[in-house]
C-alpha positions as a LaTeX table, in Angstrom:
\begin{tabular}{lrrr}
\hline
Residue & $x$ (\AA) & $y$ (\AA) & $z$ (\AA) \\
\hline
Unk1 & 53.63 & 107.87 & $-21.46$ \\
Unk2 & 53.70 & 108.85 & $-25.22$ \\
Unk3 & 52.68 & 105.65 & $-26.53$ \\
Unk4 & 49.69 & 104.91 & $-23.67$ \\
Unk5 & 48.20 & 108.43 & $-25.13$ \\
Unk6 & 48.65 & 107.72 & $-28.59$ \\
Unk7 & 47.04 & 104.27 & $-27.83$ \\
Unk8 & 44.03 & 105.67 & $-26.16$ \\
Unk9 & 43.96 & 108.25 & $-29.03$ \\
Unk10 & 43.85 & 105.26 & $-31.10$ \\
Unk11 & 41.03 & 103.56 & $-29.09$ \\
Unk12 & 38.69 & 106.81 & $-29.06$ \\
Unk13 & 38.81 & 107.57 & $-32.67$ \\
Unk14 & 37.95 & 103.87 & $-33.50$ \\
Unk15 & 35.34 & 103.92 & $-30.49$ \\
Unk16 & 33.53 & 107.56 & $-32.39$ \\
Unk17 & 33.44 & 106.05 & $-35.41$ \\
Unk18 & 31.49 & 102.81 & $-34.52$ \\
Unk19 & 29.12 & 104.98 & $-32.51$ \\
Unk20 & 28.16 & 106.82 & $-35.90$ \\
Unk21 & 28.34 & 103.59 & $-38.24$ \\
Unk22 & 25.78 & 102.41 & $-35.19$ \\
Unk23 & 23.27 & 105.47 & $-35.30$ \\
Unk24 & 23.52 & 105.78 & $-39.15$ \\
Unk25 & 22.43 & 102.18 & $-39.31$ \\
Unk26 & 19.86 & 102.58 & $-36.63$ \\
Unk27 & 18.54 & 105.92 & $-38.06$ \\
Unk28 & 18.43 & 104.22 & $-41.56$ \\
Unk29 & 16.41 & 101.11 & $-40.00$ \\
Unk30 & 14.38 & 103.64 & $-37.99$ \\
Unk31 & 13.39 & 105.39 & $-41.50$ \\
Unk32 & 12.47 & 102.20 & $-43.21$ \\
Unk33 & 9.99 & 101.09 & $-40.37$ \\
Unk34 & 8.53 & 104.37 & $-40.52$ \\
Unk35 & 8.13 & 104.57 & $-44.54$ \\
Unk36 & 7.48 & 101.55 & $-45.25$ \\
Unk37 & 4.25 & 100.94 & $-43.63$ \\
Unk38 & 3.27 & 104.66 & $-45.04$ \\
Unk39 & 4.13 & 103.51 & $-48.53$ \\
Unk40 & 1.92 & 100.47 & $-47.89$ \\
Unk41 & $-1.25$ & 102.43 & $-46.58$ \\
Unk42 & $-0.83$ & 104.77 & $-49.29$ \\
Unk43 & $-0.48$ & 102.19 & $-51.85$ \\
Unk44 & $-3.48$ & 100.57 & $-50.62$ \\
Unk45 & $-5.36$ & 103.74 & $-50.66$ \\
Unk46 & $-4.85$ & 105.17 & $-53.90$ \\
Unk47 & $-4.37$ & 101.55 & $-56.26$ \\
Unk48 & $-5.01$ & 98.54 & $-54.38$ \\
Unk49 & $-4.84$ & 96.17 & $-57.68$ \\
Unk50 & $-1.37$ & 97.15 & $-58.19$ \\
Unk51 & 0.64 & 96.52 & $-54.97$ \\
Unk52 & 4.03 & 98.67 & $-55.61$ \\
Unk53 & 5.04 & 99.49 & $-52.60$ \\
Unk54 & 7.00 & 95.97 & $-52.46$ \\
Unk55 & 9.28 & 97.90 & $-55.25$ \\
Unk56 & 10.79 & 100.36 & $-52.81$ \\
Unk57 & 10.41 & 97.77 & $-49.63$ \\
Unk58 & 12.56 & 95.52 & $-51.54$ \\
Unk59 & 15.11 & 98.00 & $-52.83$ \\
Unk60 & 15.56 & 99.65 & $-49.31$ \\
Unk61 & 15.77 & 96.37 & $-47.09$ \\
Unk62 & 18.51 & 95.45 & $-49.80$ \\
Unk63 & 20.20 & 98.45 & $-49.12$ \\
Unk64 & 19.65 & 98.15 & $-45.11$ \\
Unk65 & 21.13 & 94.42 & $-45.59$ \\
Unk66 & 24.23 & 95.87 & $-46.87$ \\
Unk67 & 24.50 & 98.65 & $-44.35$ \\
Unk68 & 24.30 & 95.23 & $-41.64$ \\
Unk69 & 27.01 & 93.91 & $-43.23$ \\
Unk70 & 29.39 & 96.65 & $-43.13$ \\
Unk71 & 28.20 & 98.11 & $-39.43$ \\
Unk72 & 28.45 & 94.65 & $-38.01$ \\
Unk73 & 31.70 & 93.17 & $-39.29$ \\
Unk74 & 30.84 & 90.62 & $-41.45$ \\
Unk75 & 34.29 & 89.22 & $-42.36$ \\
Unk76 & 35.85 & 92.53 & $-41.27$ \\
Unk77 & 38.42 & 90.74 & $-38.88$ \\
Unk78 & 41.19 & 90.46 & $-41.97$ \\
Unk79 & 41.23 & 94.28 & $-42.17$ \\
Unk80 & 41.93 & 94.77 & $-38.43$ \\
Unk81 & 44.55 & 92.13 & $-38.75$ \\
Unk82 & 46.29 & 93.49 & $-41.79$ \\
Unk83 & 45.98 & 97.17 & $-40.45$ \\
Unk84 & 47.64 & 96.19 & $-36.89$ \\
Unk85 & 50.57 & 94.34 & $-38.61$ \\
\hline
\end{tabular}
């Protein structure tokens, strides 16, 4: 009986924290389609010979690109396989 708890313990704590890997990445990718196009209207407002706002587009999606990697599991299945043995 001991062991079924602990290994439903075990499932739920691994279950919570992909939920908030998920919404941090969704909340981040949320942000960035919400900035982004700001950045660009306000870019084209105020200097439209200068186009920066690919500066902080490129930075971000970089960033967002790396968050993918690590919410989605990218070559992640050695570290399950090393932590269950």
């Amino acid at each position: 009986m001991e062991t079924y708890t602990n290994n439903e313990d075990v499932a739920y704590r691994k279950a919570a924290r992909r939920v908030k890997e998920l919404k941090g990445f969704y909340g981040n990718l949320t942000s960035y389609c919400l900035v982004i196009p700001f950045l660009l209207i306000l870019n084209l407002l105020t200097s439209p010979e200068h186009l920066w706002f690919y500066w902080p587009m490129l930075g971000w999606g970089i960033g967002i690109a790396a968050h993918v990697v690590n919410v989605f599991g990218i070559g992640k299945d050695w570290e399950e396989k090393k932590s269950e043995s």
